[in-house]
CSV table of C-alpha atoms in Angstrom, one decimal:
chain,number,residue,atom,x,y,z
A,139,UNK,CA,-15.5,131.9,32.9
A,140,UNK,CA,-14.1,129.8,29.8
A,141,UNK,CA,-10.3,130.2,28.7
A,142,UNK,CA,-10.4,129.8,25.0
A,143,UNK,CA,-7.8,129.9,22.2
A,144,UNK,CA,-8.3,132.4,19.4
A,145,UNK,CA,-6.8,130.5,16.3
A,146,UNK,CA,-5.6,132.2,13.1
A,147,UNK,CA,-8.7,132.1,10.7
A,148,UNK,CA,-8.6,131.2,7.2
A,149,UNK,CA,-9.2,134.3,4.9
A,150,UNK,CA,-9.6,132.3,1.8
A,151,UNK,CA,-9.8,128.7,0.8
A,152,UNK,CA,-6.2,128.9,-0.6
A,153,UNK,CA,-4.7,130.5,2.5
A,154,UNK,CA,-2.6,128.4,4.6
A,155,UNK,CA,-0.4,130.6,6.6
A,156,UNK,CA,0.0,134.5,7.3
A,157,UNK,CA,2.4,136.8,9.0
A,158,UNK,CA,1.3,139.0,11.9
A,159,UNK,CA,2.3,142.5,11.0
A,160,UNK,CA,0.6,144.5,13.7
A,161,UNK,CA,-1.2,143.5,16.9
A,162,UNK,CA,-4.0,146.1,18.0
A,163,UNK,CA,-4.6,144.1,21.2
A,164,UNK,CA,-2.3,143.8,24.4
A,165,UNK,CA,-2.6,141.3,27.4
A,166,UNK,CA,-5.6,142.7,29.7
A,167,UNK,CA,-7.5,144.3,27.0
A,168,UNK,CA,-11.0,143.8,26.8
A,169,UNK,CA,-12.4,142.8,23.7
A,170,UNK,CA,-16.2,143.2,22.0
A,171,UNK,CA,-17.2,141.1,19.2
A,172,UNK,CA,-15.6,142.6,15.9
A,173,UNK,CA,-13.1,144.4,17.6
A,174,UNK,CA,-9.8,144.7,15.4
A,175,UNK,CA,-7.2,142.0,16.7
A,176,UNK,CA,-4.3,141.9,14.4
A,177,UNK,CA,-3.1,142.7,10.8
A,178,UNK,CA,-1.8,139.6,9.0
A,179,UNK,CA,-0.1,139.4,5.6
A,180,UNK,CA,-1.2,136.7,3.4
A,181,UNK,CA,-0.2,135.9,0.0
A,182,UNK,CA,-2.7,138.4,-1.4
A,183,UNK,CA,-2.5,141.3,0.6
A,184,UNK,CA,-2.7,142.7,4.1
A,185,UNK,CA,-6.1,142.2,5.9
A,186,UNK,CA,-7.4,142.9,9.5
A,187,UNK,CA,-8.7,140.0,11.7
A,188,UNK,CA,-11.2,140.7,14.4
A,189,UNK,CA,-12.7,139.4,17.6
A,190,UNK,CA,-15.6,136.5,17.2
A,191,UNK,CA,-16.8,137.2,20.9
A,192,UNK,CA,-16.5,139.4,23.8
A,193,UNK,CA,-13.4,138.6,26.3
A,194,UNK,CA,-10.6,139.6,28.2
A,195,UNK,CA,-7.0,138.8,26.5
A,196,UNK,CA,-4.8,136.7,28.7
A,197,UNK,CA,-2.0,136.0,26.8
A,198,UNK,CA,-0.5,137.1,23.4
A,199,UNK,CA,1.3,133.9,22.0
A,200,UNK,CA,3.2,135.4,19.4
A,201,UNK,CA,5.3,138.5,18.4
A,202,UNK,CA,4.7,140.8,15.5
A,203,UNK,CA,6.6,139.5,12.5
A,204,UNK,CA,5.7,135.6,13.2
A,205,UNK,CA,4.8,133.4,10.4
A,206,UNK,CA,1.7,131.3,11.6
A,207,UNK,CA,-0.2,128.5,10.0
A,208,UNK,CA,-3.9,128.7,9.5
A,209,UNK,CA,-5.5,126.9,13.0
A,210,UNK,CA,-2.5,128.0,15.1
A,211,UNK,CA,-3.6,129.5,18.5
A,212,UNK,CA,-2.3,133.1,18.7
A,213,UNK,CA,-3.6,134.3,22.0
A,214,UNK,CA,-5.5,133.1,24.8
A,215,UNK,CA,-8.8,134.9,26.2
A,216,UNK,CA,-11.4,134.6,29.1
A,217,UNK,CA,-14.8,134.9,28.3
A,218,UNK,CA,-18.2,134.1,29.6
A,219,UNK,CA,-19.6,133.4,26.3
A,220,UNK,CA,-20.9,130.1,25.8
A,221,UNK,CA,-20.1,127.9,22.8
A,222,UNK,CA,-22.8,128.3,20.0
A,223,UNK,CA,-25.1,125.4,20.1
A,224,UNK,CA,-25.8,124.5,16.3
A,225,UNK,CA,-26.8,121.8,14.6
A,226,UNK,CA,-25.5,120.5,11.2
A,227,UNK,CA,-27.6,118.5,8.3
A,228,UNK,CA,-25.6,115.5,7.6
A,229,UNK,CA,-24.4,116.9,4.3
A,230,UNK,CA,-23.2,119.7,6.1
A,231,UNK,CA,-21.2,117.4,8.4
A,232,UNK,CA,-19.8,115.7,5.3
A,233,UNK,CA,-18.7,119.0,3.5
A,234,UNK,CA,-17.1,120.2,6.8
A,235,UNK,CA,-14.9,117.1,7.0
A,236,UNK,CA,-14.0,117.2,3.4
A,237,UNK,CA,-13.3,121.0,3.5
A,238,UNK,CA,-10.1,122.6,4.3
A,239,UNK,CA,-11.5,125.6,5.8
A,240,UNK,CA,-11.5,126.4,9.5
A,241,UNK,CA,-15.3,126.1,9.7
A,242,UNK,CA,-15.5,126.8,13.1
A,243,UNK,CA,-14.4,130.4,13.0
A,244,UNK,CA,-16.7,130.8,9.7
A,245,UNK,CA,-19.9,129.2,10.9
A,246,UNK,CA,-19.9,131.9,13.7
A,247,UNK,CA,-20.7,134.3,10.6
A,248,UNK,CA,-24.0,132.0,9.9
A,249,UNK,CA,-26.7,133.1,12.2
A,250,UNK,CA,-28.7,130.2,12.4
A,251,UNK,CA,-29.3,127.4,14.7
A,252,UNK,CA,-29.3,124.5,12.1
A,253,UNK,CA,-26.6,124.6,9.6
A,254,UNK,CA,-27.5,123.0,6.1
A,255,UNK,CA,-24.9,121.8,3.2
A,256,UNK,CA,-25.9,125.0,1.1
A,257,UNK,CA,-24.7,127.3,4.0
A,258,UNK,CA,-21.3,125.6,4.1
A,259,UNK,CA,-21.0,125.7,0.1
A,260,UNK,CA,-21.7,129.4,0.3
A,261,UNK,CA,-18.8,129.8,2.8
A,262,UNK,CA,-16.5,127.7,0.4
A,263,UNK,CA,-17.2,129.8,-2.5
A,264,UNK,CA,-14.4,131.9,-3.7
A,265,UNK,CA,-16.9,134.8,-4.9
A,266,UNK,CA,-17.7,134.8,-1.0
A,267,UNK,CA,-14.0,135.2,0.1
A,268,UNK,CA,-13.4,137.8,-2.4
A,269,UNK,CA,-16.1,140.0,-1.5
A,270,UNK,CA,-15.4,139.5,2.4
A,271,UNK,CA,-11.9,140.3,1.6
A,272,UNK,CA,-12.5,143.4,-0.2
A,273,UNK,CA,-15.0,144.5,2.1
A,274,UNK,CA,-12.9,143.8,5.1
A,275,UNK,CA,-10.1,146.3,3.3
A,276,UNK,CA,-12.4,149.2,2.4
A,277,UNK,CA,-14.1,149.0,5.9
A,278,UNK,CA,-10.6,149.5,7.4
A,279,UNK,CA,-9.6,151.9,4.9
A,280,UNK,CA,-12.5,154.2,5.6
A,281,UNK,CA,-11.9,153.8,9.2
A,282,UNK,CA,-8.2,154.5,9.3
A,283,UNK,CA,-7.2,156.6,6.3
A,284,UNK,CA,-8.4,160.5,6.3
A,285,UNK,CA,-9.2,160.8,2.7
A,286,UNK,CA,-9.4,163.8,0.9
A,287,UNK,CA,-10.4,164.2,-3.0
A,288,UNK,CA,-9.8,166.4,-6.0
A,289,UNK,CA,-10.6,166.1,-9.6
A,290,UNK,CA,-9.7,167.7,-12.8
A,291,UNK,CA,-11.5,167.6,-16.3
A,292,UNK,CA,-9.2,166.4,-18.8
A,293,UNK,CA,-9.7,166.5,-22.5
A,294,UNK,CA,-8.8,163.5,-24.1
A,295,UNK,CA,-9.3,164.6,-27.8
A,296,UNK,CA,-5.7,164.6,-28.7
A,297,UNK,CA,-5.1,160.9,-27.0
A,298,UNK,CA,-7.9,159.8,-28.9
A,299,UNK,CA,-6.7,161.0,-32.1
A,300,UNK,CA,-3.3,159.8,-31.5
A,301,UNK,CA,-4.5,156.6,-30.9
A,302,UNK,CA,-6.7,156.4,-33.9
A,303,UNK,CA,-4.1,157.3,-35.9
A,304,UNK,CA,-1.5,154.7,-34.7
A,305,UNK,CA,-4.4,151.9,-34.6
A,306,UNK,CA,-4.9,152.4,-38.5
A,307,UNK,CA,-1.6,150.9,-38.9
A,308,UNK,CA,-1.8,148.1,-36.5
A,309,UNK,CA,-3.6,144.6,-36.7
A,310,UNK,CA,-6.4,144.1,-34.3
A,311,UNK,CA,-4.6,141.9,-31.9
A,312,UNK,CA,-1.8,145.0,-31.7
A,313,UNK,CA,-4.5,147.6,-31.3
A,314,UNK,CA,-4.2,149.9,-28.4
A,315,UNK,CA,-6.5,151.1,-25.9
A,316,UNK,CA,-6.3,154.3,-24.0
A,317,UNK,CA,-5.7,152.3,-20.5
A,318,UNK,CA,-2.1,151.6,-21.8
A,319,UNK,CA,-1.6,155.7,-22.1
A,320,UNK,CA,-3.5,156.3,-18.8
A,321,UNK,CA,-1.0,153.8,-16.9
A,322,UNK,CA,2.1,155.2,-18.7
A,323,UNK,CA,1.0,159.0,-17.8
A,324,UNK,CA,0.3,158.0,-14.1
A,325,UNK,CA,3.7,156.1,-13.8
A,326,UNK,CA,5.7,159.0,-15.2
A,327,UNK,CA,3.9,161.4,-13.4
A,328,UNK,CA,4.6,159.5,-10.0
A,329,UNK,CA,8.4,159.7,-10.9
A,330,UNK,CA,7.9,163.5,-10.6
A,331,UNK,CA,5.6,163.6,-7.5
A,332,UNK,CA,6.8,160.2,-5.8
A,333,UNK,CA,5.2,161.1,-2.5
A,334,UNK,CA,1.7,159.7,-4.2
A,335,UNK,CA,3.9,156.4,-4.6
A,336,UNK,CA,3.9,155.7,-1.0
A,337,UNK,CA,2.7,153.5,1.7
A,338,UNK,CA,1.8,154.6,5.1
A,339,UNK,CA,1.5,152.7,8.3
A,340,UNK,CA,2.7,154.8,11.3
A,341,UNK,CA,5.1,156.6,9.0
A,342,UNK,CA,5.5,157.5,5.4
A,343,UNK,CA,7.3,155.2,3.2
A,344,UNK,CA,8.3,156.1,-0.3
A,345,UNK,CA,8.3,153.1,-2.5
A,346,UNK,CA,11.2,152.4,-4.9
A,347,UNK,CA,9.0,150.3,-7.2
A,348,UNK,CA,6.1,151.5,-9.1
A,349,UNK,CA,3.0,149.0,-9.2
A,350,UNK,CA,-0.4,150.1,-10.6
A,351,UNK,CA,-3.2,148.1,-9.7
A,352,UNK,CA,-6.1,148.1,-12.4
A,353,UNK,CA,-9.4,147.6,-10.4
A,354,UNK,CA,-11.5,145.0,-12.7
A,355,UNK,CA,-14.9,143.8,-12.4
A,356,UNK,CA,-15.4,140.4,-12.8
A,357,UNK,CA,-18.6,139.0,-14.7
A,358,UNK,CA,-19.8,137.5,-11.3
A,359,UNK,CA,-19.9,140.9,-9.6
A,360,UNK,CA,-16.5,140.6,-7.8
A,361,UNK,CA,-13.6,142.5,-8.2
A,362,UNK,CA,-9.8,142.0,-8.6
A,363,UNK,CA,-7.0,144.2,-8.8
A,364,UNK,CA,-4.0,142.7,-10.9
A,365,UNK,CA,-0.9,144.7,-11.1
A,366,UNK,CA,1.3,146.2,-13.8
A,367,UNK,CA,4.9,146.5,-12.5
A,368,UNK,CA,7.4,149.3,-13.6
A,369,UNK,CA,5.0,150.8,-16.6
A,370,UNK,CA,7.4,153.9,-16.5
A,371,UNK,CA,10.2,151.4,-18.2
A,372,UNK,CA,7.7,150.0,-20.9
A,373,UNK,CA,6.5,150.9,-24.2
A,374,UNK,CA,2.9,151.5,-24.8
A,375,UNK,CA,2.9,148.4,-27.0
A,376,UNK,CA,4.3,146.2,-24.3
A,377,UNK,CA,2.1,147.8,-21.5
A,378,UNK,CA,-1.1,147.0,-24.0
A,379,UNK,CA,0.0,143.4,-24.4
A,380,UNK,CA,0.5,143.3,-20.4
A,381,UNK,CA,-2.7,144.5,-19.7
A,382,UNK,CA,-4.6,142.6,-22.0
A,383,UNK,CA,-2.9,139.3,-20.9
A,384,UNK,CA,-3.3,140.2,-17.0
A,385,UNK,CA,-7.1,141.0,-17.3
A,386,UNK,CA,-7.6,137.9,-19.2
A,387,UNK,CA,-5.8,135.8,-16.5
A,388,UNK,CA,-7.9,137.7,-14.0
A,389,UNK,CA,-11.2,136.7,-15.7
A,390,UNK,CA,-9.8,132.9,-16.2
A,391,UNK,CA,-8.9,133.2,-12.5
A,392,UNK,CA,-5.4,132.2,-12.9
A,393,UNK,CA,-3.6,135.1,-11.6
A,394,UNK,CA,-0.2,134.3,-10.1
A,395,UNK,CA,1.0,135.9,-6.7
A,396,UNK,CA,3.3,138.6,-8.4
A,397,UNK,CA,0.2,139.7,-10.6
A,398,UNK,CA,-1.5,140.5,-7.3
A,399,UNK,CA,1.0,141.7,-4.9
A,400,UNK,CA,3.4,144.9,-4.5
A,401,UNK,CA,0.8,147.3,-5.8
A,402,UNK,CA,1.8,151.0,-5.0
A,403,UNK,CA,-1.1,153.1,-6.4
A,404,UNK,CA,-4.6,151.8,-7.8
A,405,UNK,CA,-6.5,152.9,-10.8
A,406,UNK,CA,-10.2,152.5,-11.3
A,407,UNK,CA,-11.6,153.2,-14.8
A,408,UNK,CA,-15.3,153.4,-15.3
A,409,UNK,CA,-14.9,153.1,-19.0
A,410,UNK,CA,-16.2,155.5,-21.9
A,411,UNK,CA,-19.9,154.8,-21.3
A,412,UNK,CA,-19.5,155.2,-17.2
A,413,UNK,CA,-20.6,157.3,-14.9
A,414,UNK,CA,-19.2,161.1,-15.2
A,415,UNK,CA,-16.8,160.6,-11.9
A,416,UNK,CA,-15.7,157.8,-9.2
A,417,UNK,CA,-13.9,158.7,-6.1
A,418,UNK,CA,-12.3,155.5,-5.1
A,419,UNK,CA,-11.5,154.2,-1.7
A,420,UNK,CA,-7.5,153.7,-0.9
A,421,UNK,CA,-6.5,150.2,-0.3
A,422,UNK,CA,-4.2,150.2,2.3
A,423,UNK,CA,-1.4,150.6,2.9
A,424,UNK,CA,-1.3,152.7,-0.4
A,425,UNK,CA,-1.9,156.2,-0.1
A,426,UNK,CA,-3.6,157.2,-3.5
A,427,UNK,CA,-6.3,156.0,-5.7
A,428,UNK,CA,-7.0,157.3,-9.2
A,429,UNK,CA,-10.5,157.3,-10.7
A,430,UNK,CA,-11.3,157.9,-14.2
A,431,UNK,CA,-14.9,158.4,-15.2
A,432,UNK,CA,-16.9,158.3,-18.7
A,433,UNK,CA,-16.2,160.3,-21.4
A,434,UNK,CA,-18.4,163.2,-22.0
A,435,UNK,CA,-19.1,165.7,-24.5
A,436,UNK,CA,-16.1,166.6,-26.8
A,437,UNK,CA,-14.1,164.1,-25.1
A,438,UNK,CA,-13.8,165.8,-21.7
A,439,UNK,CA,-13.1,163.2,-19.0
A,440,UNK,CA,-13.0,163.9,-15.1
A,441,UNK,CA,-10.0,162.5,-13.4
A,442,UNK,CA,-10.1,162.1,-9.5
A,443,UNK,CA,-7.5,161.6,-6.7
A,444,UNK,CA,-8.4,160.0,-3.5
A,445,UNK,CA,-5.6,160.7,-1.2
A,446,UNK,CA,-4.4,159.9,2.6
A,447,UNK,CA,-4.0,163.2,4.2
A,448,UNK,CA,-1.4,162.1,6.5
A,449,UNK,CA,0.8,161.7,3.5
A,450,UNK,CA,0.1,164.9,1.3
A,451,UNK,CA,-2.0,167.8,0.7
A,452,UNK,CA,-4.4,169.6,-1.8
A,453,UNK,CA,-1.9,171.5,-3.2
A,454,UNK,CA,0.6,168.8,-4.1
A,455,UNK,CA,-2.3,166.5,-5.2
A,456,UNK,CA,-3.1,169.7,-7.8
A,457,UNK,CA,0.3,169.6,-9.0
A,458,UNK,CA,0.4,165.7,-9.5
A,459,UNK,CA,-2.9,165.9,-11.4
A,460,UNK,CA,-1.9,168.6,-13.5
A,461,UNK,CA,1.1,166.8,-14.7
A,462,UNK,CA,-1.0,163.7,-15.7
A,463,UNK,CA,-3.0,166.3,-17.7
A,464,UNK,CA,-0.3,167.6,-19.4
A,465,UNK,CA,0.9,164.1,-20.4
A,466,UNK,CA,-2.6,163.3,-21.5
A,467,UNK,CA,-2.9,166.3,-23.9
A,468,UNK,CA,0.7,165.5,-25.1
A,469,UNK,CA,0.3,162.1,-25.7
A,470,UNK,CA,3.6,162.0,-27.9
A,471,UNK,CA,5.5,162.5,-24.6
A,472,UNK,CA,4.1,159.0,-23.5
A,473,UNK,CA,5.8,157.1,-26.2
A,474,UNK,CA,9.1,157.4,-25.2
B,289,UNK,CA,-21.8,131.3,-45.2
B,290,UNK,CA,-25.1,132.8,-45.0
B,291,UNK,CA,-26.3,135.4,-42.5
B,292,UNK,CA,-27.5,133.1,-39.9
B,293,UNK,CA,-24.3,130.9,-40.0
B,294,UNK,CA,-22.3,134.3,-39.5
B,295,UNK,CA,-24.9,135.1,-36.5
B,296,UNK,CA,-24.2,132.0,-34.9
B,297,UNK,CA,-20.5,132.2,-35.1
B,298,UNK,CA,-20.6,135.7,-33.7
B,299,UNK,CA,-22.5,134.3,-30.8
B,300,UNK,CA,-19.8,131.6,-30.2
B,301,UNK,CA,-17.1,134.3,-30.0
B,302,UNK,CA,-19.3,136.2,-27.5
B,303,UNK,CA,-20.0,133.1,-25.5
B,304,UNK,CA,-16.5,132.7,-24.7
B,305,UNK,CA,-16.2,136.1,-23.0
B,306,UNK,CA,-19.7,136.1,-21.4
B,307,UNK,CA,-20.6,132.5,-20.9
B,308,UNK,CA,-23.8,133.6,-19.2
B,309,UNK,CA,-25.5,134.9,-22.6
B,310,UNK,CA,-25.9,131.3,-23.6
B,311,UNK,CA,-29.3,131.2,-22.0
B,312,UNK,CA,-30.1,134.7,-22.9
B,313,UNK,CA,-31.8,136.1,-25.9
B,314,UNK,CA,-29.7,138.8,-27.9
B,315,UNK,CA,-31.7,141.7,-29.3
B,316,UNK,CA,-30.3,142.0,-32.8
B,317,UNK,CA,-30.7,145.3,-33.1
B,318,UNK,CA,-29.7,146.6,-29.8
B,319,UNK,CA,-26.0,147.6,-29.0
B,320,UNK,CA,-24.0,144.6,-28.5
B,321,UNK,CA,-21.3,146.2,-26.0
B,322,UNK,CA,-24.2,147.4,-23.6
B,323,UNK,CA,-26.4,144.8,-23.9
B,324,UNK,CA,-23.8,142.4,-22.9
B,325,UNK,CA,-21.6,144.7,-20.6
B,326,UNK,CA,-18.7,144.3,-22.5
B,327,UNK,CA,-15.6,146.6,-21.5
B,328,UNK,CA,-13.1,147.7,-23.9
B,329,UNK,CA,-11.0,145.0,-23.3
B,330,UNK,CA,-13.7,142.5,-23.8
B,331,UNK,CA,-14.8,144.0,-27.0
B,332,UNK,CA,-11.3,143.9,-28.3
B,333,UNK,CA,-10.8,140.4,-27.4
B,334,UNK,CA,-14.3,139.6,-29.1
B,335,UNK,CA,-13.5,141.5,-32.3
B,336,UNK,CA,-10.1,139.8,-32.4
B,337,UNK,CA,-11.9,136.6,-31.8
B,338,UNK,CA,-14.4,137.4,-34.8
B,339,UNK,CA,-11.8,138.7,-37.4
B,340,UNK,CA,-9.5,135.5,-36.9
B,341,UNK,CA,-12.5,133.4,-37.4
B,342,UNK,CA,-13.8,135.0,-40.4
B,343,UNK,CA,-10.3,135.6,-41.6
B,344,UNK,CA,-11.1,139.6,-42.2
B,345,UNK,CA,-9.5,142.9,-40.7
B,346,UNK,CA,-11.8,145.1,-38.8
B,347,UNK,CA,-10.5,148.5,-39.0
B,348,UNK,CA,-11.3,150.9,-36.2
B,349,UNK,CA,-13.1,153.7,-38.2
B,350,UNK,CA,-15.9,150.8,-38.8
B,351,UNK,CA,-16.6,150.4,-35.1
B,352,UNK,CA,-19.5,152.9,-35.6
B,353,UNK,CA,-21.1,150.5,-38.2
B,354,UNK,CA,-20.9,147.3,-36.2
B,355,UNK,CA,-22.8,148.2,-32.9
B,356,UNK,CA,-25.4,145.8,-33.1
B,357,UNK,CA,-25.4,142.1,-34.1
B,358,UNK,CA,-27.4,142.6,-37.0
B,359,UNK,CA,-25.0,145.2,-38.2
B,360,UNK,CA,-21.9,143.2,-37.5
B,361,UNK,CA,-23.6,140.1,-39.5
B,362,UNK,CA,-24.5,142.2,-42.4
B,363,UNK,CA,-20.8,143.8,-42.4
B,364,UNK,CA,-19.1,140.5,-42.2
B,365,UNK,CA,-21.2,139.2,-44.8
B,366,UNK,CA,-20.3,142.1,-47.0
B,367,UNK,CA,-16.6,141.4,-46.5
B,368,UNK,CA,-16.6,137.9,-47.4
B,369,UNK,CA,-18.5,138.7,-50.5
B,370,UNK,CA,-16.3,141.2,-52.0
């Protein structure tokens, strides 16, 4: 038997510390590789950390709520697993020395006996972290959240005509895209049906603030979710400016902490040429994600809701999506 | 500015948004947005850049006429010569 320490792993090259928000283990538990250990809150989002190898939990060293630096031991465990005997190329050794990463933990993920410089570079790649991060989040979402789905065909003709008319008088820099109206409609509808603007972890918590995360794909294939805060209080023009600036910042990789945190609901929008519908995966601890499909014949568009069934039900979700429908077909109501 | 110069300038604007196209051949007669995967925000940014560069206003009702690189180049040539 070996006694080992489990150290707080880094979950991104810029992560320096995290707060333990939930322990999934207690002293005496037996762990298998991959078992959930704790939920931690980083500057970006909440994320789950897992066991690297099997063992028995000896002693948990920190209480829930503790703010911990990367690399600090958070619990002690007994294991029969031997340390992996790996060899490093000289270039890999140098890269490990220069890197801020907790390479020991990350190297567990490389199933190779000899680790090359390229393997290390791949681990240090922000795209790897972003994908890894989203992968963990959606995995947890599908494991924990009982999703249910509803959809509604919404006619966008009035909205398209409305925007077209408005854009005639605007210079190209000021031109409006439908997404500004979508976000305003969602925010106003949340005001009426606040249950969809909530979080769930053991109990339902309604949020005072509204933050709509726009799921945006980057040209390298990864996704980001920048957040528009309090859209219900902003004009369409302001929203459009903010959306453009935020997405540009996202594409250039210069989003700030406030641009990525405090989302209370998410929106995934396939764009006019996209597939007919999309059913999103809820981003915990949020409880709703809205999907907008591509534009079909006669400006019909399919909106979907994926909702956490612990929080709401089909009847309430129908009312919510019907209200969004009313706003989209009466776009003048979104100008106020 | 002749047609070729206009085209080169348009491609420079595109490369700002989609840097990876610099080593890719753009089909002159194929829909630009689909070819380069521009979403509506990318496309608006691209047209804004083009309109500034050529000092023209591109009205939304003309979007239909400028879907390919060839169409857009000719459209701009015409605007500049009137």
